[in-house]
């Protein structure tokens, strides 16, 4: 194999990550994670209730060298053993992206090795192949993260056709906002996930939002596979404000908070599962994939798997460490591109709103 060890760097948001992924000789499992290091900035941003872009870029600058050196040490490799590099070019916070892009360009240039530029969402999608090897095609893949809720059709490996996306908030963003208004802290997704497990998911009936149109010839052009979460977020806000007013205090009883979290989560997961499987049916998919930070959600994982079992479609979700932001997935997407000879130009720049 010409490219055996690929070093990837990911700095699109608030995680500084580096990983080394090997190209194998096994066509069904072409990639093997050799090391994967993630330095989280959660403790820094928690104080502000969300990611502060300027603080994020500064912390990336502080962490990047140590994170890359740790990835090399964990892989038991020296710099000279690296055959190629990959880096997240976008989308994300431009200051954060620039740290990774500048580092990768300088390192690749000084090593005399090829560099590939990776789209962050291609990384999330490829995390499924990285963890499970080849999956049956065509596949419908849902990418749910803090910034995106996108549904893709994959007919051929490495080719991503957008079928639908959120019209307003991303699912992860809705989790984070609902957690904030319930006074639960940041990031909200994992906290709501944990609390919801002990709540009554049928305690509250939210008003319905339906985006589904009747069957048409081009459902993706009609937005039939689009999502919307801002209505639900507003419904939760109204409910919480009304309850606070009724109780005459900001703090709601813990049991009630758990019920709100569970009822909110039930609606989000229901929507994600319905739309994903509707698209899978429409396109005759032979597999369903779920990736991105929200795919770490316990209820989403179990509902997707259960629905897949019910309709006899295999469901592929990466393990937790590959669900949330990491560089191993960027390495996988990088190896995919490298195999096609798509190298980054020497004047590669970060692109905060890069299209896939
Ligand atoms: O993919 P990711 O790590 O970063 C982005 O590319 O955005 O996703 C982060 C998002 C955050 O909104 C976070 O709250 C959400 O994923 N998240 C979860 C869970 N773990 C992370 N949402 C629900 N349940 C979880 N267990
Ligand atoms: Zn992500």
Coordinates of C-alpha atoms and ligand atoms in Angstrom, one line a residue:
X1 CA 0.0 0.0 0.0
X2 CA 1.4 3.4 -0.9
X3 CA -0.3 5.3 1.9
X4 CA -0.1 3.2 5.0
X5 CA -0.2 5.7 7.9
X6 CA -2.4 8.9 7.6
X7 CA -2.3 11.6 10.2
X8 CA -5.5 13.7 10.5
X9 CA -6.2 16.9 12.3
X10 CA -9.7 18.2 13.3
X11 CA -10.2 21.6 14.9
X12 CA -13.5 22.8 13.5
X13 CA -15.2 23.7 16.8
X14 CA -14.2 23.2 20.4
X15 CA -12.3 19.9 20.2
X16 CA -8.6 19.7 19.3
X17 CA -8.2 16.2 17.7
X18 CA -5.5 14.2 16.0
X19 CA -5.5 10.6 14.8
X20 CA -3.5 8.1 12.9
X21 CA -5.5 5.7 10.7
X22 CA -3.9 2.9 8.7
X23 CA -4.8 1.7 5.3
X24 CA -5.2 -2.1 5.4
X25 CA -5.2 -4.7 2.7
X26 CA -8.7 -5.9 3.5
X27 CA -11.2 -4.5 1.0
X28 CA -14.1 -5.0 3.4
X29 CA -12.4 -3.2 6.3
X30 CA -9.9 -0.8 4.6
X31 CA -9.1 1.4 7.6
X32 CA -7.8 0.7 11.1
X33 CA -7.6 3.3 13.8
X34 CA -4.1 3.3 15.2
X35 CA -4.5 6.2 17.6
X36 CA -7.1 8.9 18.3
X37 CA -6.6 11.8 20.7
X38 CA -9.3 14.4 21.6
X39 CA -8.6 17.4 23.8
X40 CA -12.0 18.8 24.8
X41 CA -12.5 22.5 25.7
X42 CA -15.8 21.9 27.3
X43 CA -14.6 23.1 30.7
X44 CA -13.6 26.4 29.2
X45 CA -16.8 27.1 27.4
X46 CA -19.1 25.8 30.0
X47 CA -18.7 28.9 32.0
X48 CA -20.2 30.9 29.1
X49 CA -23.0 28.5 28.3
X50 CA -21.7 27.8 24.8
X51 CA -18.7 27.9 22.6
X52 CA -16.8 31.3 22.5
X53 CA -15.1 31.3 19.1
X54 CA -12.1 33.5 20.2
X55 CA -11.4 31.3 23.3
X56 CA -11.7 28.2 21.1
X57 CA -9.1 29.3 18.6
X58 CA -6.7 30.3 21.3
X59 CA -7.0 27.0 23.0
X60 CA -6.5 25.1 19.8
X61 CA -3.2 27.0 19.4
X62 CA -2.2 25.9 22.9
X63 CA -3.2 22.3 22.4
X64 CA -2.4 21.3 18.9
X65 CA 1.3 20.3 19.2
X66 CA 0.7 18.2 22.3
X67 CA -2.3 16.5 20.8
X68 CA -0.5 15.6 17.6
X69 CA 2.6 14.4 19.5
X70 CA 0.4 12.2 21.7
X71 CA -1.3 10.7 18.6
X72 CA 2.1 9.8 17.3
X73 CA 3.3 8.4 20.6
X74 CA 0.1 6.3 21.0
X75 CA 0.5 4.9 17.5
X76 CA 4.2 4.2 18.3
X77 CA 5.2 6.1 15.1
X78 CA 7.6 8.9 14.4
X79 CA 7.0 11.8 12.1
X80 CA 9.0 10.2 9.3
X81 CA 6.6 7.2 9.3
X82 CA 3.6 9.4 8.3
X83 CA 2.8 8.9 4.6
X84 CA 0.0 11.5 4.2
X85 CA -2.0 14.0 6.1
X86 CA -5.7 15.1 6.2
X87 CA -7.3 18.2 7.8
X88 CA -10.8 19.5 8.3
X89 CA -11.2 22.5 5.9
X90 CA -14.8 23.3 7.0
X91 CA -17.5 23.9 7.9
X92 CA -17.0 25.3 11.4
X93 CA -15.6 28.3 13.3
X94 CA -13.1 30.0 11.0
X95 CA -10.5 30.8 13.7
X96 CA -10.6 27.3 15.0
X97 CA -10.4 25.7 11.5
X98 CA -7.4 28.0 10.6
X99 CA -5.3 26.5 13.4
X100 CA -5.7 23.0 12.1
X101 CA -5.3 24.0 8.4
X102 CA -2.2 26.0 9.1
X103 CA -0.6 23.3 11.2
X104 CA -1.4 20.6 8.7
X105 CA -0.1 22.6 5.7
X106 CA 3.1 23.4 7.5
X107 CA 3.6 19.8 8.7
X108 CA 2.8 18.2 5.3
X109 CA 5.1 20.7 3.5
X110 CA 8.0 20.1 5.8
X111 CA 7.6 16.3 5.6
X112 CA 7.1 16.4 1.9
X113 CA 3.9 14.4 2.2
X114 CA 0.5 14.9 0.4
X115 CA -2.3 16.7 2.2
X116 CA -6.0 16.2 1.7
X117 CA -8.7 18.6 2.7
X118 CA -11.8 17.0 4.4
X119 CA -15.4 18.2 4.8
X120 CA -16.4 17.8 8.5
X121 CA -19.6 16.0 7.6
X122 CA -17.9 13.7 5.2
X123 CA -15.8 12.7 8.2
X124 CA -19.0 12.0 10.3
X125 CA -20.4 9.9 7.4
X126 CA -17.2 7.9 7.0
X127 CA -17.1 7.2 10.7
X128 CA -19.7 4.6 9.9
X129 CA -17.4 2.8 7.4
X130 CA -14.4 3.3 9.7
X131 CA -16.2 1.4 12.5
X132 CA -18.2 -1.2 10.6
X133 CA -16.3 -1.7 7.4
X134 CA -18.3 -1.9 4.1
X135 CA -22.0 -1.6 4.5
X136 CA -24.7 -2.6 2.0
X137 CA -25.6 0.1 -0.6
X138 CA -27.6 2.1 -1.3
X139 CA -27.6 3.5 2.2
X140 CA -29.5 6.4 3.8
X141 CA -27.3 8.2 6.4
X142 CA -28.5 10.7 9.0
X143 CA -25.9 13.1 10.2
X144 CA -27.0 14.8 13.5
X145 CA -24.7 17.2 15.2
X146 CA -24.6 20.5 16.9
X147 CA -24.5 22.3 13.6
X148 CA -26.3 20.0 11.2
X149 CA -29.2 17.6 10.7
X150 CA -28.7 16.3 7.2
X151 CA -30.0 13.2 5.5
X152 CA -27.9 11.7 2.7
X153 CA -28.3 9.0 0.1
X154 CA -25.1 7.0 -0.6
X155 CA -25.3 5.0 -3.8
X156 CA -21.5 4.6 -4.1
X157 CA -18.9 4.9 -1.4
X158 CA -17.7 8.4 -1.0
X159 CA -20.6 10.0 -2.9
X160 CA -23.1 11.9 -0.8
X161 CA -26.4 13.1 -2.2
X162 CA -28.3 15.5 0.2
X163 CA -31.9 14.4 0.6
X164 CA -33.0 16.8 3.4
X165 CA -31.8 19.0 6.1
X166 CA -33.1 21.1 9.0
X167 CA -34.9 24.3 8.0
X168 CA -33.9 25.9 11.3
X169 CA -32.2 24.5 14.4
X170 CA -30.0 21.4 14.2
X171 CA -31.1 18.6 16.5
X172 CA -28.0 19.0 18.8
X173 CA -28.6 22.8 18.9
X174 CA -32.2 22.1 20.1
X175 CA -30.9 19.8 22.8
X176 CA -28.4 22.4 23.9
X177 CA -31.0 25.2 24.0
X178 CA -33.6 23.1 25.8
X179 CA -30.9 22.1 28.4
X180 CA -30.0 25.8 28.8
X181 CA -33.6 26.9 29.4
X182 CA -34.0 24.1 32.0
X183 CA -30.9 25.4 33.7
X184 CA -29.0 22.1 33.1
X185 CA -25.7 23.4 31.9
X186 CA -23.5 22.9 28.8
X187 CA -23.3 20.9 26.5
X188 CA -26.9 20.0 26.9
X189 CA -27.2 16.9 24.8
X190 CA -25.6 14.4 27.1
X191 CA -27.3 15.9 30.2
X192 CA -30.8 15.7 28.6
X193 CA -30.0 12.2 27.5
X194 CA -29.2 11.1 31.0
X195 CA -32.1 12.8 32.7
X196 CA -34.6 11.7 30.1
X197 CA -33.8 8.0 30.9
X198 CA -35.6 8.4 34.2
X199 CA -38.5 10.7 33.0
X200 CA -41.9 10.0 31.6
X201 CA -41.7 10.6 27.8
X202 CA -45.5 10.8 27.6
X203 CA -45.9 13.4 30.3
X204 CA -46.2 16.4 28.0
X205 CA -48.0 16.6 24.6
X206 CA -46.2 19.2 22.4
X207 CA -48.2 20.8 19.6
X208 CA -47.4 19.0 16.3
X209 CA -45.2 20.2 13.4
X210 CA -45.5 18.2 10.3
X211 CA -43.4 18.8 7.2
X212 CA -44.5 15.7 5.3
X213 CA -46.2 16.4 2.0
X214 CA -48.0 13.8 -0.1
X215 CA -45.8 11.5 -2.2
X216 CA -44.4 13.2 -5.2
X217 CA -41.9 12.4 -7.9
X218 CA -39.0 14.3 -6.3
X219 CA -39.5 14.3 -2.6
X220 CA -36.1 15.7 -1.8
X221 CA -36.8 18.7 -4.0
X222 CA -40.1 19.2 -2.2
X223 CA -38.3 19.1 1.1
X224 CA -40.2 16.0 2.2
X225 CA -37.1 14.8 4.1
X226 CA -36.4 18.1 5.8
X227 CA -36.5 18.6 9.5
X228 CA -37.6 21.5 11.8
X229 CA -36.9 21.8 15.5
X230 CA -37.4 25.4 16.4
X231 CA -41.2 24.9 16.8
X232 CA -40.6 22.2 19.4
X233 CA -37.9 24.3 21.1
X234 CA -40.4 27.2 21.4
X235 CA -43.1 24.9 22.7
X236 CA -40.7 23.7 25.5
X237 CA -39.9 27.3 26.3
X238 CA -43.6 28.2 26.6
X239 CA -44.3 25.2 28.7
X240 CA -41.4 25.9 31.1
X241 CA -42.3 29.6 31.4
X242 CA -45.9 28.7 32.2
X243 CA -44.9 26.2 34.8
X244 CA -42.4 28.7 36.4
X245 CA -45.2 31.3 36.5
X246 CA -47.7 28.8 38.0
X247 CA -45.2 27.7 40.7
X248 CA -43.9 31.3 41.3
X249 CA -40.3 30.2 41.0
X250 CA -37.7 29.6 38.3
X251 CA -36.6 26.2 39.6
X252 CA -38.9 23.3 38.5
X253 CA -39.0 20.1 40.6
X254 CA -36.4 17.6 39.5
X255 CA -39.0 15.0 38.5
X256 CA -40.8 17.5 36.3
X257 CA -37.5 18.5 34.6
X258 CA -36.9 14.8 33.9
X259 CA -40.4 14.5 32.3
X260 CA -39.8 17.6 30.1
X261 CA -36.5 16.2 29.0
X262 CA -37.9 12.8 28.2
X263 CA -41.0 14.3 26.4
X264 CA -38.7 16.6 24.3
X265 CA -36.3 13.8 23.5
X266 CA -39.2 11.5 22.5
X267 CA -40.4 14.0 19.9
X268 CA -36.9 14.7 18.5
X269 CA -36.0 11.0 18.2
X270 CA -39.4 10.1 16.7
X271 CA -38.9 12.8 14.0
X272 CA -35.4 11.7 13.2
X273 CA -36.4 8.0 13.0
X274 CA -39.6 8.6 10.9
X275 CA -37.9 10.7 8.3
X276 CA -34.8 8.6 8.0
X277 CA -36.8 5.4 7.5
X278 CA -39.3 7.2 5.1
X279 CA -36.3 8.2 3.0
X280 CA -34.8 4.6 3.2
X281 CA -38.1 3.2 2.0
X282 CA -38.5 5.7 -0.8
X283 CA -35.0 5.1 -2.1
X284 CA -35.0 1.3 -1.5
X285 CA -32.0 1.6 0.8
X286 CA -30.3 -1.7 1.9
X287 CA -28.9 -0.1 5.1
X288 CA -29.4 2.9 7.4
X289 CA -26.5 4.8 9.0
X290 CA -26.6 7.4 11.9
X291 CA -23.5 9.6 12.7
X292 CA -22.6 12.9 14.4
X293 CA -22.6 14.0 18.0
X294 CA -26.3 13.4 18.6
X295 CA -25.9 9.8 17.4
X296 CA -24.3 9.3 20.9
X297 CA -27.8 9.6 22.3
X298 CA -29.0 6.4 24.0
X299 CA -32.6 6.7 23.0
X300 CA -31.8 7.6 19.4
X301 CA -29.5 4.6 19.1
X302 CA -32.0 2.2 20.5
X303 CA -35.0 3.5 18.5
X304 CA -33.1 3.5 15.3
X305 CA -31.9 -0.1 15.9
X306 CA -35.4 -1.2 16.9
X307 CA -37.0 0.3 13.8
X308 CA -34.3 -1.3 11.6
X309 CA -35.0 -4.7 13.2
X310 CA -38.8 -4.2 12.6
X311 CA -38.4 -3.4 8.9
X312 CA -35.4 -5.7 8.4
X313 CA -32.9 -3.1 7.5
X314 CA -29.5 -3.2 9.1
X315 CA -28.6 0.0 11.1
X316 CA -25.0 1.2 11.5
X317 CA -24.0 3.6 14.2
X318 CA -20.4 4.3 15.1
X319 CA -19.2 3.6 18.6
X320 CA -19.5 6.6 21.0
X321 CA -15.8 7.7 20.7
X322 CA -16.4 8.0 16.9
X323 CA -19.8 9.7 17.1
X324 CA -18.7 13.0 18.7
X325 CA -16.0 15.1 17.0
X326 CA -12.8 13.2 16.5
X327 CA -9.9 13.1 14.0
X328 CA -10.1 9.4 13.1
X329 CA -13.2 10.1 11.1
X330 CA -11.4 12.9 9.3
X331 CA -8.5 10.4 8.5
X332 CA -11.1 7.9 7.1
X333 CA -12.6 10.6 4.8
X334 CA -9.0 11.7 3.9
X335 CA -8.0 8.1 2.9
X336 CA -11.1 7.9 0.7
X337 CA -10.0 11.1 -1.1
X338 CA -6.4 10.1 -1.3
X339 CA -7.4 6.9 -3.1
X340 CA -9.0 9.1 -5.7
X341 CA -6.0 11.4 -5.9
X342 CA -7.7 14.5 -4.6
X343 CA -5.0 16.5 -3.0
X344 CA -5.3 19.9 -1.4
X345 CA -3.7 22.8 -3.2
X346 CA -0.6 24.5 -1.5
X347 CA -2.7 27.6 -0.8
X348 CA -5.5 25.7 0.9
X349 CA -7.6 27.9 3.2
X350 CA -10.2 27.2 5.9
X351 CA -13.8 27.6 4.7
X352 CA -16.3 28.2 7.5
X353 CA -19.3 27.4 5.2
X354 CA -17.7 24.7 3.0
X355 CA -20.3 22.8 0.9
X356 CA -20.2 19.0 0.7
Ligands
LIG1 O1 -20.7 16.2 16.1 P1 -20.5 17.0 17.3 O2 -19.5 16.5 18.4 O3 -20.0 18.5 17.0 C1 -20.5 19.1 15.8 O4 -20.1 18.9 14.7 O5 -21.5 19.9 16.1 O6 -21.9 17.2 18.0 C2 -22.1 18.0 19.1 C3 -23.6 18.0 19.5 C4 -23.9 18.9 20.6 O7 -25.1 19.7 20.3 C5 -24.2 17.9 21.8 O8 -25.1 18.4 22.7 C6 -24.8 16.8 21.0 O9 -24.0 16.7 19.9 N1 -24.7 15.5 21.8 C7 -25.8 14.8 22.2 C8 -25.3 13.7 23.0 N2 -23.9 13.8 23.0 C9 -23.6 14.9 22.2 N3 -27.1 15.0 22.0 C10 -27.9 14.2 22.6 N4 -27.5 13.1 23.3 C11 -26.2 12.8 23.5 N5 -25.9 11.8 24.3
LIG2 ZN1 -19.2 17.2 14.3

